[in-house]
mmCIF file of C-alpha atoms in Angstrom:
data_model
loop_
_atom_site.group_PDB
_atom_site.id
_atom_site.type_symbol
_atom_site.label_atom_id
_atom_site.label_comp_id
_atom_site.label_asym_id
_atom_site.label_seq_id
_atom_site.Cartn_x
_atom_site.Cartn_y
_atom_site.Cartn_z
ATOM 1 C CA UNK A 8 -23.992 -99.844 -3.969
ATOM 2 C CA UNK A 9 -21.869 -102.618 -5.669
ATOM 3 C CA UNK A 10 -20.070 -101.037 -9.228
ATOM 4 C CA UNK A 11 -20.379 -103.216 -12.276
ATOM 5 C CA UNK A 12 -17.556 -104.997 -14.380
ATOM 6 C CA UNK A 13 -15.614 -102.295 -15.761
ATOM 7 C CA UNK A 14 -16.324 -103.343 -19.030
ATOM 8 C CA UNK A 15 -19.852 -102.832 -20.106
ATOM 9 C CA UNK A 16 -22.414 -104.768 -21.480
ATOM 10 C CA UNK A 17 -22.919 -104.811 -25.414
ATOM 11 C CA UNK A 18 -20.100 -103.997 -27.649
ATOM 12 C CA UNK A 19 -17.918 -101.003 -26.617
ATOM 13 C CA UNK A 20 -15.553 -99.665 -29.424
ATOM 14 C CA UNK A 21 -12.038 -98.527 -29.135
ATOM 15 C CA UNK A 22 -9.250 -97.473 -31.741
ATOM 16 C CA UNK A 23 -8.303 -101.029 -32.608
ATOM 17 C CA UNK A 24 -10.687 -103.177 -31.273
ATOM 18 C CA UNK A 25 -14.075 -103.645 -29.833
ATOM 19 C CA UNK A 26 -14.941 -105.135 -26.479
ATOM 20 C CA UNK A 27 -18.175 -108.010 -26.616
ATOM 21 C CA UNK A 28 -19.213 -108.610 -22.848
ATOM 22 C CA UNK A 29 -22.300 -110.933 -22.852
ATOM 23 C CA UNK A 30 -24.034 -112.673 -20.022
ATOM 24 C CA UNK A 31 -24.942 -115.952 -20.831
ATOM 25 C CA UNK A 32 -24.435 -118.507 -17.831
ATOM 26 C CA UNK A 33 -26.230 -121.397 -19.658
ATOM 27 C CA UNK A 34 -23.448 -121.494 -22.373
ATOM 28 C CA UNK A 35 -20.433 -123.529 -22.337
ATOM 29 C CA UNK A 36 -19.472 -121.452 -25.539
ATOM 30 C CA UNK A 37 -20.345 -118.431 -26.866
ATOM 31 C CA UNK A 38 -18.843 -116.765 -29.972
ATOM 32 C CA UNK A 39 -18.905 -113.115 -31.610
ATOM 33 C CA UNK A 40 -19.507 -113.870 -35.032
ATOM 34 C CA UNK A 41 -19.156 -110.571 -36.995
ATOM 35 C CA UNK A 42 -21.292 -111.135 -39.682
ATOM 36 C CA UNK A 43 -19.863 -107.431 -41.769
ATOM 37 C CA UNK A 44 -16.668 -109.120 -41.611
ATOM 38 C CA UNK A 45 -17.406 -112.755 -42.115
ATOM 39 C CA UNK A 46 -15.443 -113.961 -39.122
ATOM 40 C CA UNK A 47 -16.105 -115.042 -35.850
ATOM 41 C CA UNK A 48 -14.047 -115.914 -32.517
ATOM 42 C CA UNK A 49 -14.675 -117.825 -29.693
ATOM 43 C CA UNK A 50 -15.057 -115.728 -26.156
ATOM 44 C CA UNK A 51 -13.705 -116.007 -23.247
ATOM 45 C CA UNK A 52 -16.579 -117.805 -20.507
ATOM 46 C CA UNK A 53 -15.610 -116.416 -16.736
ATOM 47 C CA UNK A 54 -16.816 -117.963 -13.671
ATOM 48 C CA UNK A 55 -19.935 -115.333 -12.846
ATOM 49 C CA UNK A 56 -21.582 -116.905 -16.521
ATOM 50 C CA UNK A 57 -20.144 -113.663 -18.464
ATOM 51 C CA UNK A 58 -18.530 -114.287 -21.681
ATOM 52 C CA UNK A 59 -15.971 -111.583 -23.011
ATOM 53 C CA UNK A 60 -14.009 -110.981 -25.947
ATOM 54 C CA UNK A 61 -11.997 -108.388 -27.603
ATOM 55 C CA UNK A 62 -12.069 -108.220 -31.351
ATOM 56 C CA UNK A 63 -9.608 -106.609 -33.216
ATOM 57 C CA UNK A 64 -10.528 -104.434 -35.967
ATOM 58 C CA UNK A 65 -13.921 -104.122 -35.332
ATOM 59 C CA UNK A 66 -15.660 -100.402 -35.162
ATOM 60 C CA UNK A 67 -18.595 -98.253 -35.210
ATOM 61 C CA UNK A 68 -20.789 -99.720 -38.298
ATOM 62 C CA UNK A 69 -19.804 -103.320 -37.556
ATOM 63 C CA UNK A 70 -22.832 -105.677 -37.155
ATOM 64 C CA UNK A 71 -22.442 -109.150 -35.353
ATOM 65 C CA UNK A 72 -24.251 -111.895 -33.261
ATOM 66 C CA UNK A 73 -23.501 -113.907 -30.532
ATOM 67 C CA UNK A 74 -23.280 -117.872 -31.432
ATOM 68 C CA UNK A 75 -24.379 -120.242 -28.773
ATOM 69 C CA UNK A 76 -24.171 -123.585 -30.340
ATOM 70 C CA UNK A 77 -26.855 -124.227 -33.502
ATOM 71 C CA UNK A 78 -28.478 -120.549 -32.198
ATOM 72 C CA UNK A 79 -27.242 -116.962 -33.910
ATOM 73 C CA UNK A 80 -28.553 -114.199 -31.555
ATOM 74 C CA UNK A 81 -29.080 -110.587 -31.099
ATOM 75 C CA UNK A 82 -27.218 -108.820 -28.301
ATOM 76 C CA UNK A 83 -29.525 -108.423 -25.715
ATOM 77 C CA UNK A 84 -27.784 -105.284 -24.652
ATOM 78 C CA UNK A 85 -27.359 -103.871 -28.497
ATOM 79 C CA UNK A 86 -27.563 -100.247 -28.968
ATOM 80 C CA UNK A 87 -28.480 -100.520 -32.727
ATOM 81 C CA UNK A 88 -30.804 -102.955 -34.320
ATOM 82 C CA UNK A 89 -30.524 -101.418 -38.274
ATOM 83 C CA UNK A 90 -33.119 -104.236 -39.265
ATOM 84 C CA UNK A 91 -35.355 -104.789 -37.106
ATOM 85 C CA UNK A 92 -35.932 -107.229 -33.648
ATOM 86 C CA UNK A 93 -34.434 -110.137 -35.773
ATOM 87 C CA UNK A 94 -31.348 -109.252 -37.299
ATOM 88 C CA UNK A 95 -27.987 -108.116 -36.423
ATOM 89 C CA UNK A 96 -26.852 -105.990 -33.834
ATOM 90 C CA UNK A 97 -24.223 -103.331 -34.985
ATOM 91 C CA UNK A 98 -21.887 -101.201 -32.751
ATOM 92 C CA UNK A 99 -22.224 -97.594 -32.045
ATOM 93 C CA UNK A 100 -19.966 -94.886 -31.650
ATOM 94 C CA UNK A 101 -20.221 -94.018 -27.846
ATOM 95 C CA UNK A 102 -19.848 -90.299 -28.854
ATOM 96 C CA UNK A 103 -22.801 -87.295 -28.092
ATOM 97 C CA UNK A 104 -23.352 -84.327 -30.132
ATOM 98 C CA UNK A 105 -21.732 -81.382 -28.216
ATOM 99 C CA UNK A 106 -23.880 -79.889 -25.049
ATOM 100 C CA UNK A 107 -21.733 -79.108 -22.280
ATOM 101 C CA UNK A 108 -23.623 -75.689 -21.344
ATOM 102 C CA UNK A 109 -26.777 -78.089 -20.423
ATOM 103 C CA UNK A 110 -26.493 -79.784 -16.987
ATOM 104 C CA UNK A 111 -30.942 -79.651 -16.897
ATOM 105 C CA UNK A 112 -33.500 -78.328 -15.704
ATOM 106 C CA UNK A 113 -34.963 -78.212 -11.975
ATOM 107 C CA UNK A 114 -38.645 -80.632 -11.968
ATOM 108 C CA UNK A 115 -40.260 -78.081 -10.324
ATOM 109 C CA UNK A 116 -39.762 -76.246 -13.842
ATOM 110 C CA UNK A 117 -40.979 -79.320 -16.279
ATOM 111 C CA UNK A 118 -43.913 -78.737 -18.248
ATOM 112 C CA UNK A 119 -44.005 -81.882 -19.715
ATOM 113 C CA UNK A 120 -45.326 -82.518 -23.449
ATOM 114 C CA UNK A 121 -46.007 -86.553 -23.993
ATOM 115 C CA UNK A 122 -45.134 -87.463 -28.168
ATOM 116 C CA UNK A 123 -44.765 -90.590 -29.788
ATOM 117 C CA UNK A 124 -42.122 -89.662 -32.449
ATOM 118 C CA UNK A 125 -43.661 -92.538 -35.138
ATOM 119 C CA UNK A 126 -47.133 -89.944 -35.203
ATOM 120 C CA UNK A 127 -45.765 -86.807 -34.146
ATOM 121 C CA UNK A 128 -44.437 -85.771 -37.858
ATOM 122 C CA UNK A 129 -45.699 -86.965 -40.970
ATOM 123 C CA UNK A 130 -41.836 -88.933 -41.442
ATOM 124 C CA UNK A 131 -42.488 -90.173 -38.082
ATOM 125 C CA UNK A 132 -38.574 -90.342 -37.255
ATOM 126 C CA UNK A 133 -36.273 -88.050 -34.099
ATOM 127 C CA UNK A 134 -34.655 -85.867 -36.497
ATOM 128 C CA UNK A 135 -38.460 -84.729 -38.168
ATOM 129 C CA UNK A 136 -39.460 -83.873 -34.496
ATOM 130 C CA UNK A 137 -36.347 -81.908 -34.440
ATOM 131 C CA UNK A 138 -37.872 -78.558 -36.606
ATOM 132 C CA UNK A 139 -40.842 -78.920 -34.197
ATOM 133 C CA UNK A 140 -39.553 -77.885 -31.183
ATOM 134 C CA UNK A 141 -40.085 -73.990 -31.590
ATOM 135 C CA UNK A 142 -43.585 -74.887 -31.273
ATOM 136 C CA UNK A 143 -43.799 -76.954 -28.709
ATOM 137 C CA UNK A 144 -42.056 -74.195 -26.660
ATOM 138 C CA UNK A 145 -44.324 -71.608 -28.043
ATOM 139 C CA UNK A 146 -47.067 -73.892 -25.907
ATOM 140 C CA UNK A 147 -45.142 -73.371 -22.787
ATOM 141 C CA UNK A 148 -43.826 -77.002 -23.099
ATOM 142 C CA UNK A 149 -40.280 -77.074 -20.600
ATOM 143 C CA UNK A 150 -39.637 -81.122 -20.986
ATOM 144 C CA UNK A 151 -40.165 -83.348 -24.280
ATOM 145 C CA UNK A 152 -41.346 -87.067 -22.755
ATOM 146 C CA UNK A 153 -40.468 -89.211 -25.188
ATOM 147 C CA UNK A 154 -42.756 -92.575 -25.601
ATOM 148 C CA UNK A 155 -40.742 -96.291 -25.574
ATOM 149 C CA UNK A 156 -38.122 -96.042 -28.368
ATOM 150 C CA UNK A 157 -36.407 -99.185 -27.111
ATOM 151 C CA UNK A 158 -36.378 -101.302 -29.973
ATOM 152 C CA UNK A 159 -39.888 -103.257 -31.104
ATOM 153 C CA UNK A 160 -40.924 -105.473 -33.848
ATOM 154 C CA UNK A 161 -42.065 -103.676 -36.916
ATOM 155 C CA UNK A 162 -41.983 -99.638 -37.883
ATOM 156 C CA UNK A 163 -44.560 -98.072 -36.110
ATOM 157 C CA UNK A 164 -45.998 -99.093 -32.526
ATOM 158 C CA UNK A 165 -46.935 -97.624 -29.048
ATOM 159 C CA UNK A 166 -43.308 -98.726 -27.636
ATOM 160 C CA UNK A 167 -44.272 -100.877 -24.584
ATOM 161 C CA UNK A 168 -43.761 -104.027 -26.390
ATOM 162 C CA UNK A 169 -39.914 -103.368 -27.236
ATOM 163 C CA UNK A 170 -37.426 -106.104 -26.588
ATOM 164 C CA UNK A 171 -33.540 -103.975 -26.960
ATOM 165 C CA UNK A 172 -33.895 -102.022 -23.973
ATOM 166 C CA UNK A 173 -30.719 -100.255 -24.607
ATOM 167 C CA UNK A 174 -31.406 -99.804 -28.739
ATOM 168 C CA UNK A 175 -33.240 -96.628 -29.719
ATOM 169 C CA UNK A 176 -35.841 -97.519 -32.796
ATOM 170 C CA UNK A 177 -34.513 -98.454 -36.350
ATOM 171 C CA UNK A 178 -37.440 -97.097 -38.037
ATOM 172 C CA UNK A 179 -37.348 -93.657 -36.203
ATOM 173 C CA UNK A 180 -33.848 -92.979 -37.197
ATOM 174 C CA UNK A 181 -31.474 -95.168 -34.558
ATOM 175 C CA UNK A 182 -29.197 -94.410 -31.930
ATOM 176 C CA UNK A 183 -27.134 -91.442 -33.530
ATOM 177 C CA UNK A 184 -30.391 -89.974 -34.535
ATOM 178 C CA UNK A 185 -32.157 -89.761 -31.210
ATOM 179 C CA UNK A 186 -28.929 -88.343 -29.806
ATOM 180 C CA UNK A 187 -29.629 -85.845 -32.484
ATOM 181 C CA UNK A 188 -32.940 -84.951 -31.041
ATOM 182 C CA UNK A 189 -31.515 -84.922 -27.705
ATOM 183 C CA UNK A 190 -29.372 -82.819 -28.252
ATOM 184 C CA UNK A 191 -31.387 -80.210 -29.836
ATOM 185 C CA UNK A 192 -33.774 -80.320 -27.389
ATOM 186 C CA UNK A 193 -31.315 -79.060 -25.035
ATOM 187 C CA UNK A 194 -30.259 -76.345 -27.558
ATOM 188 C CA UNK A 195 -33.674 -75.117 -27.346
ATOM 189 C CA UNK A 196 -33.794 -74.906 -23.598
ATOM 190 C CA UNK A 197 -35.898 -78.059 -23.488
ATOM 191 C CA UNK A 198 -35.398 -80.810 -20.986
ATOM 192 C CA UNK A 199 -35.690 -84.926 -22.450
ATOM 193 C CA UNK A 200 -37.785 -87.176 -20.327
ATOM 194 C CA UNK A 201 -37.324 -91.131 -22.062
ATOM 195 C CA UNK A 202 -40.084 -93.612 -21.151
ATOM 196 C CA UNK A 203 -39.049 -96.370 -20.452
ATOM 197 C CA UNK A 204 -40.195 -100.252 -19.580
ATOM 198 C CA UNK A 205 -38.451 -102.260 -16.952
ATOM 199 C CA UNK A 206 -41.448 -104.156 -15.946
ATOM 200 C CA UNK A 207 -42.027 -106.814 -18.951
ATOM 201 C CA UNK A 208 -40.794 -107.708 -22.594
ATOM 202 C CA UNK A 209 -42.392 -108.029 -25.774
ATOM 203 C CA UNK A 210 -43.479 -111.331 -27.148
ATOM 204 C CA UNK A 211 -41.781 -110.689 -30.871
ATOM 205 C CA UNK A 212 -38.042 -110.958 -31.029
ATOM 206 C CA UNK A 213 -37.940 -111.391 -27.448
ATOM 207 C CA UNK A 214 -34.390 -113.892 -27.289
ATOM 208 C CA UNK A 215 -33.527 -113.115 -23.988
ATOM 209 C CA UNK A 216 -33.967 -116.798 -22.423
ATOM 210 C CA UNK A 217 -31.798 -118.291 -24.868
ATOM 211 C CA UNK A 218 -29.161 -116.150 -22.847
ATOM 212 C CA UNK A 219 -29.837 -117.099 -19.426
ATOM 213 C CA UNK A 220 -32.716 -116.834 -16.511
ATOM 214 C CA UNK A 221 -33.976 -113.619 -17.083
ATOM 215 C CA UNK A 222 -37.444 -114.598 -16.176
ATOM 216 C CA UNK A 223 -38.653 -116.357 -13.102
ATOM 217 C CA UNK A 224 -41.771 -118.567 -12.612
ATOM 218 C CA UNK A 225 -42.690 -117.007 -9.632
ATOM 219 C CA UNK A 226 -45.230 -114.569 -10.669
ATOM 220 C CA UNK A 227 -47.060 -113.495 -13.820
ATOM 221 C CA UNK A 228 -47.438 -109.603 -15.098
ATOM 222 C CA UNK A 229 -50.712 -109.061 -17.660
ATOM 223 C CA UNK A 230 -48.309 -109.042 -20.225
ATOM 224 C CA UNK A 231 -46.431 -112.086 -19.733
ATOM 225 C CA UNK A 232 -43.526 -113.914 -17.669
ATOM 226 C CA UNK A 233 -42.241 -112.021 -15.052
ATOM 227 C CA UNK A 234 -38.833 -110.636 -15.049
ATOM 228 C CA UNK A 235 -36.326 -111.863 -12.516
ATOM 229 C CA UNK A 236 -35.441 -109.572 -9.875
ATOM 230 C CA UNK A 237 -35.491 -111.363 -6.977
ATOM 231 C CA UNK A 238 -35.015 -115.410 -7.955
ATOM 232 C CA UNK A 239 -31.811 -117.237 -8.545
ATOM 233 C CA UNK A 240 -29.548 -114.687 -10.563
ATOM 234 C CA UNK A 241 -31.237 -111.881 -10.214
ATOM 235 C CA UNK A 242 -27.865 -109.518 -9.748
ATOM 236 C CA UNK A 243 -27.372 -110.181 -13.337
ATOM 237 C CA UNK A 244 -30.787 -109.088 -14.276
ATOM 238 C CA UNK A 245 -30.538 -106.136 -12.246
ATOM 239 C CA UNK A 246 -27.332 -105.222 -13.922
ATOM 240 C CA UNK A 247 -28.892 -105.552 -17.257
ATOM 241 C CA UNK A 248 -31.542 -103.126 -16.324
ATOM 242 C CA UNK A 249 -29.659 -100.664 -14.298
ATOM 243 C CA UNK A 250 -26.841 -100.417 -17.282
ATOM 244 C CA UNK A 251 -29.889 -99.696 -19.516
ATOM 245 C CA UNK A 252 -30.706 -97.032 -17.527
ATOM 246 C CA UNK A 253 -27.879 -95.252 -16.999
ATOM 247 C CA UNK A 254 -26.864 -95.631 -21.050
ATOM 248 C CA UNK A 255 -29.866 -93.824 -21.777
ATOM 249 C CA UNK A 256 -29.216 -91.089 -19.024
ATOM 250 C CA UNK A 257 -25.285 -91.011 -19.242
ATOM 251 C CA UNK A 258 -24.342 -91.368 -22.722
ATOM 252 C CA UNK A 259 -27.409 -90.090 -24.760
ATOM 253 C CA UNK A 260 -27.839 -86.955 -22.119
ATOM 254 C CA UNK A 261 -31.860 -88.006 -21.264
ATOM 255 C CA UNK A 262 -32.812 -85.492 -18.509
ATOM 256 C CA UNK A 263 -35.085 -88.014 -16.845
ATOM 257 C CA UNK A 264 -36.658 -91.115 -16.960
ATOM 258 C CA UNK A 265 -40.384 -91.964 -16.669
ATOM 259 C CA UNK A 266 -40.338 -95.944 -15.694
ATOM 260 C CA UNK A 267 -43.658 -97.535 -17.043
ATOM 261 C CA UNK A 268 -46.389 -99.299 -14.229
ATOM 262 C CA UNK A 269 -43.474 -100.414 -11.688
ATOM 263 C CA UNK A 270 -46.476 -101.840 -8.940
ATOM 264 C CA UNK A 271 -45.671 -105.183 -12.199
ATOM 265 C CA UNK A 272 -42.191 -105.302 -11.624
ATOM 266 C CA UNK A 273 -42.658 -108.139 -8.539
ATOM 267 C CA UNK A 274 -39.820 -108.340 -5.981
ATOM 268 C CA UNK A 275 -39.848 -108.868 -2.823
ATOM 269 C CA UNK A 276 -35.746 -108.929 -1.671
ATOM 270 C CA UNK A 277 -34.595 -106.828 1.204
ATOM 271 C CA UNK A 278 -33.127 -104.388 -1.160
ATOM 272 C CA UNK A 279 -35.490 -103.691 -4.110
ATOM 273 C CA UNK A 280 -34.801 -103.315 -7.614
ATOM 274 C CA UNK A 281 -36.292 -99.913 -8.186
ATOM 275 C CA UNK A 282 -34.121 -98.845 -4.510
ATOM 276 C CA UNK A 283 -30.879 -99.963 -6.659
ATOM 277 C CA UNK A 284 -31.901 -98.631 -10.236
ATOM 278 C CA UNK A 285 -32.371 -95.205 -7.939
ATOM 279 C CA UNK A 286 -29.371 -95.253 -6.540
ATOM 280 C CA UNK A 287 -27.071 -95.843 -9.423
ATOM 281 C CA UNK A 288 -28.918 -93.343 -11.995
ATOM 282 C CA UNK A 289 -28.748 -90.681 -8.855
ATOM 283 C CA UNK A 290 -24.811 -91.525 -7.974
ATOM 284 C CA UNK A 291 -24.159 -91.469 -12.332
ATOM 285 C CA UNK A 292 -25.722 -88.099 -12.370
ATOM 286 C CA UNK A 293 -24.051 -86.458 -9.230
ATOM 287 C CA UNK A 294 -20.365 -87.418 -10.800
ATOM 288 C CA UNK A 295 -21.578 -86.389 -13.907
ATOM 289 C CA UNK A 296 -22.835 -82.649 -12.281
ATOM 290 C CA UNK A 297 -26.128 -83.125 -13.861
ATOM 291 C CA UNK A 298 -29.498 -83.200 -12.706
ATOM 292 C CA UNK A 299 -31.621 -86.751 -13.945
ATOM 293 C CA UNK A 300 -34.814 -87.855 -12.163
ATOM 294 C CA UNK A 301 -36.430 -90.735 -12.399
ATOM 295 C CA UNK A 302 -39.863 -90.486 -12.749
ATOM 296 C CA UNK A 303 -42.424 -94.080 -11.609
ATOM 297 C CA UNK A 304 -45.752 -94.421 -13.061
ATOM 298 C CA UNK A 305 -47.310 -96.625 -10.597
ATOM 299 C CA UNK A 306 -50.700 -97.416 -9.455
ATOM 300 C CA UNK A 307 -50.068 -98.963 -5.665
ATOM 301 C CA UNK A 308 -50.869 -95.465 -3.893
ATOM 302 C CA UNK A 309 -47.704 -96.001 -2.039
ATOM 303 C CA UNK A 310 -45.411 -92.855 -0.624
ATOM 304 C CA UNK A 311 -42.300 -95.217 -0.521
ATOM 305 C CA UNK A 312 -42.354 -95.082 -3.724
ATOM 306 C CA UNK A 313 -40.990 -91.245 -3.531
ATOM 307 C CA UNK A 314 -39.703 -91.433 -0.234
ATOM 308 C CA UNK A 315 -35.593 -91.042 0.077
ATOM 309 C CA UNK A 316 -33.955 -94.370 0.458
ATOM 310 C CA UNK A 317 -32.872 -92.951 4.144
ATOM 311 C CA UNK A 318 -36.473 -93.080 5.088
ATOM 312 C CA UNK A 319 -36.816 -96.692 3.306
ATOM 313 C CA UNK A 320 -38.190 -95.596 0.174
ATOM 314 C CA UNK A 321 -37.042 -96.707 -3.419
ATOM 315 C CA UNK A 322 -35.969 -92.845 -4.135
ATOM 316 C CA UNK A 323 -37.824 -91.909 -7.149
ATOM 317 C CA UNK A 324 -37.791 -88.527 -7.417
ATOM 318 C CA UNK A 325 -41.941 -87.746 -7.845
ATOM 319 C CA UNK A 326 -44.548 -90.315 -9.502
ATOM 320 C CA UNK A 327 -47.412 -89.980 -12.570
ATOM 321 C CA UNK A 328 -50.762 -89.226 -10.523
ATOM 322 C CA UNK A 329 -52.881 -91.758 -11.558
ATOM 323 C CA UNK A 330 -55.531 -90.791 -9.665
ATOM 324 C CA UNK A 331 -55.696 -87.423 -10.916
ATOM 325 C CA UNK A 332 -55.745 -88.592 -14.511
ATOM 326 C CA UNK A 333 -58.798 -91.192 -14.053
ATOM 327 C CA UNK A 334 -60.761 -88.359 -11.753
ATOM 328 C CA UNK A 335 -60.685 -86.140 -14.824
ATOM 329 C CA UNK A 336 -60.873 -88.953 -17.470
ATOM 330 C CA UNK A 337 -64.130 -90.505 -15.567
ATOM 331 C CA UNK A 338 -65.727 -86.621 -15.496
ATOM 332 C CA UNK A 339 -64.792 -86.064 -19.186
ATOM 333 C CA UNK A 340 -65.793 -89.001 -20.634
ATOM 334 C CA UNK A 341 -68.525 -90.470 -18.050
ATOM 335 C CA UNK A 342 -66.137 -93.901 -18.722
ATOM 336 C CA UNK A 343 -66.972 -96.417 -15.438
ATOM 337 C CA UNK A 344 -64.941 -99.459 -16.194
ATOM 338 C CA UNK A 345 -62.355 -101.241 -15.016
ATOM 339 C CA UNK A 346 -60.289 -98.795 -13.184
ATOM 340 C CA UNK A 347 -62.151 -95.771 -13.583
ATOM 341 C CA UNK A 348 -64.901 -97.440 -11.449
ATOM 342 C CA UNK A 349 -63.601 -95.859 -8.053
ATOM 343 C CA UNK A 350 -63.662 -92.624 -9.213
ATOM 344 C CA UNK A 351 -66.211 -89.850 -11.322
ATOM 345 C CA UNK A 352 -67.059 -87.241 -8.870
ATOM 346 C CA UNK A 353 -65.556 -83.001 -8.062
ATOM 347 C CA UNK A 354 -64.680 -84.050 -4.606
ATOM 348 C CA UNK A 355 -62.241 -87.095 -6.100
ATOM 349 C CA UNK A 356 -61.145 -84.326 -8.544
ATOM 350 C CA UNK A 357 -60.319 -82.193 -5.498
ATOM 351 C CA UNK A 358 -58.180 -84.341 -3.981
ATOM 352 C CA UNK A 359 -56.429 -85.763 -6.411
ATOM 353 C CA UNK A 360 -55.213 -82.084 -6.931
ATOM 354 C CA UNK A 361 -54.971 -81.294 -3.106
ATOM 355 C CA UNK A 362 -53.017 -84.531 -2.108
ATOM 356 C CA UNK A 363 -52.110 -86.197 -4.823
ATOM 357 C CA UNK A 364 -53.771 -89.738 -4.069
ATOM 358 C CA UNK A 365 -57.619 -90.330 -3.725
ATOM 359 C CA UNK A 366 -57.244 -93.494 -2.246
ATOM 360 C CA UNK A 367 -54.576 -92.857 0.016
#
């Protein structure tokens, strides 16, 4: 498992200054142009197409955007968009409300409650859910999964169309809000599973080819181009992805995360992307002494999906039955289409609860 650059992506604050690392191979310049200040400065373009620059006097609060010639740009690995897919990104205090009883919970023990924080309260925002949480033990809930907070276009959506994969949602409150929520989930005994989507983009907002080749041409997903993880650059890609991940799981303390329809993310390399995601979230969480899983929704029937990467699997650590879901959805509802066609009767009930996959 190759480590990263030292220095992450985004903006990372420090007492005096605040570190911009930005990959963007395309660009012969790239500048930080800190818009709260009204001053910009060039960065410094290394060899691997990552531009870097350290800023002086720039902290938490701070919005900015990366210039690439006539083009002003979101970071594409911001952790706070405070208006919206289009504007500014801002730096964030790296810091975490304090926890350090909670190291998690084992999976055998989650009970997991799905909520989409815009509809779960009427404020629709993580510190309304926050009040909430007595009741949702009171239900036997163990584990709060938390729909796609990654940042979207607008102020109130499902979540799978979000295009900051590292910035929780503006309208729900922001970064140091869902830390908030985080937080007092553990308080309250309650494990934090984070959904989120590695497989596509969203349309809206979506700047990230202005940066460099994170799509390829090779295949197409339902929702769009296909991101690039195994093509020309990919590494880079990966990074992006796998630093995603482990912000979400290292610095904001999610217990888990539930990674959306992976049979779309197409790659075909010797070593997989889901394999290296795996690996680094597991490594981050054994220096760490916490427990994370990563949880795959996916629809391929496949036990390398969950198998340990010793036995050639990718090393998630147990998968969303499908099958088990459109069994009872087909008996419920008498629904026959598209996917649900394969299934309807007790006996594909049965075995969806006896071995996990109908089709197997």
């Amino acid at each position: 498992m190759k480590p990263f650059d030292p220095v992450r992506l985004g903006a990372t604050p420090a007492p005096d200054r605040t570190e911009f690392l930005v990959w963007a191979p395309a660009a012969e310049r790239v500048e930080v142009n800190v818009v709260s200040q009204n001053r910009s400065q060039p960065m410094e373009k290394r060899d691997d197409g990552y531009h870097y620059a350290a800023v002086g006097s720039v902290r938490a609060g701070d919005r900015y955007l990366f210039r690439m010639g006539d083009k002003e740009r979101p970071d594409p690995a911001s952790r706070s968009q405070p208006t919206g897919v289009h504007g500014p990104s801002e730096v964030v205090d790296a810091g975490f409300p304090a926890d350090a009883a909670w190291t998690g919970l084992p999976l055998a023990d989650y009970v997991i409650y799905e909520l989409h924080v815009g509809t779960f309260t009427t404020e629709g925002t993580f510190d309304a859910v926050v009040p909430r949480l007595d009741y949702l033990k009171t239900l036997g809930v163990t584990a709060v999964e938390i729909m796609p907070v990654s940042q979207f276009p607008g102020g109130r959506n499902w979540g799978y169309d979000g295009v900051s994969p590292f910035a929780a949602q503006n309208t729900y409150g922001g970064p140091a809000a869902f830390k908030r929520l985080v937080a007092a989930c553990h308080k309250a005994g309650l494990a934090v599973v984070l959904d989120v989507v590695y497989n596509h983009m969203g349309p809206e907002g979506n700047y990230l080819n202005d940066f460099g080749p994170y799509f390829t041409d090779r295949y197409k997903t339902p929702w769009g181009a296909s991101l690039n993880f195994d093509d020309a650059h990919n590494e880079h890609v990966r990074r992006f992805f796998i630093e995603s991940a482990i912000y979400w799981t290292m610095e904001c303390r999610v217990d888990a995360l539930r990674c959306d329809a992976i049979h779309a993310i197409l790659d075909f390399s010797a070593q997989p992307f889901l394999e290296e995601l795996c690996s680094h979230v597991h490594e981050h969480a054994k220096r760490a002494g916490r427990q994370v899983f990563l949880i795959a929704e996916s629809d391929l029937n496949d036990n390398r999906v969950i198998r340990s990467r010793e036995l050639a699997g990718f090393g998630f650590d147990s998968q969303w039955s499908d099958d088990f879901h459109h069994a009872l959805h087909t008996m419920l509802s008498g629904e026959k289409q598209g996917y649900y066609e394969d299934f309807g009767s007790i006996d594909d009930l049965a075995k969806s609860l006896t071995s996990g996959f109908v089709y197997d």
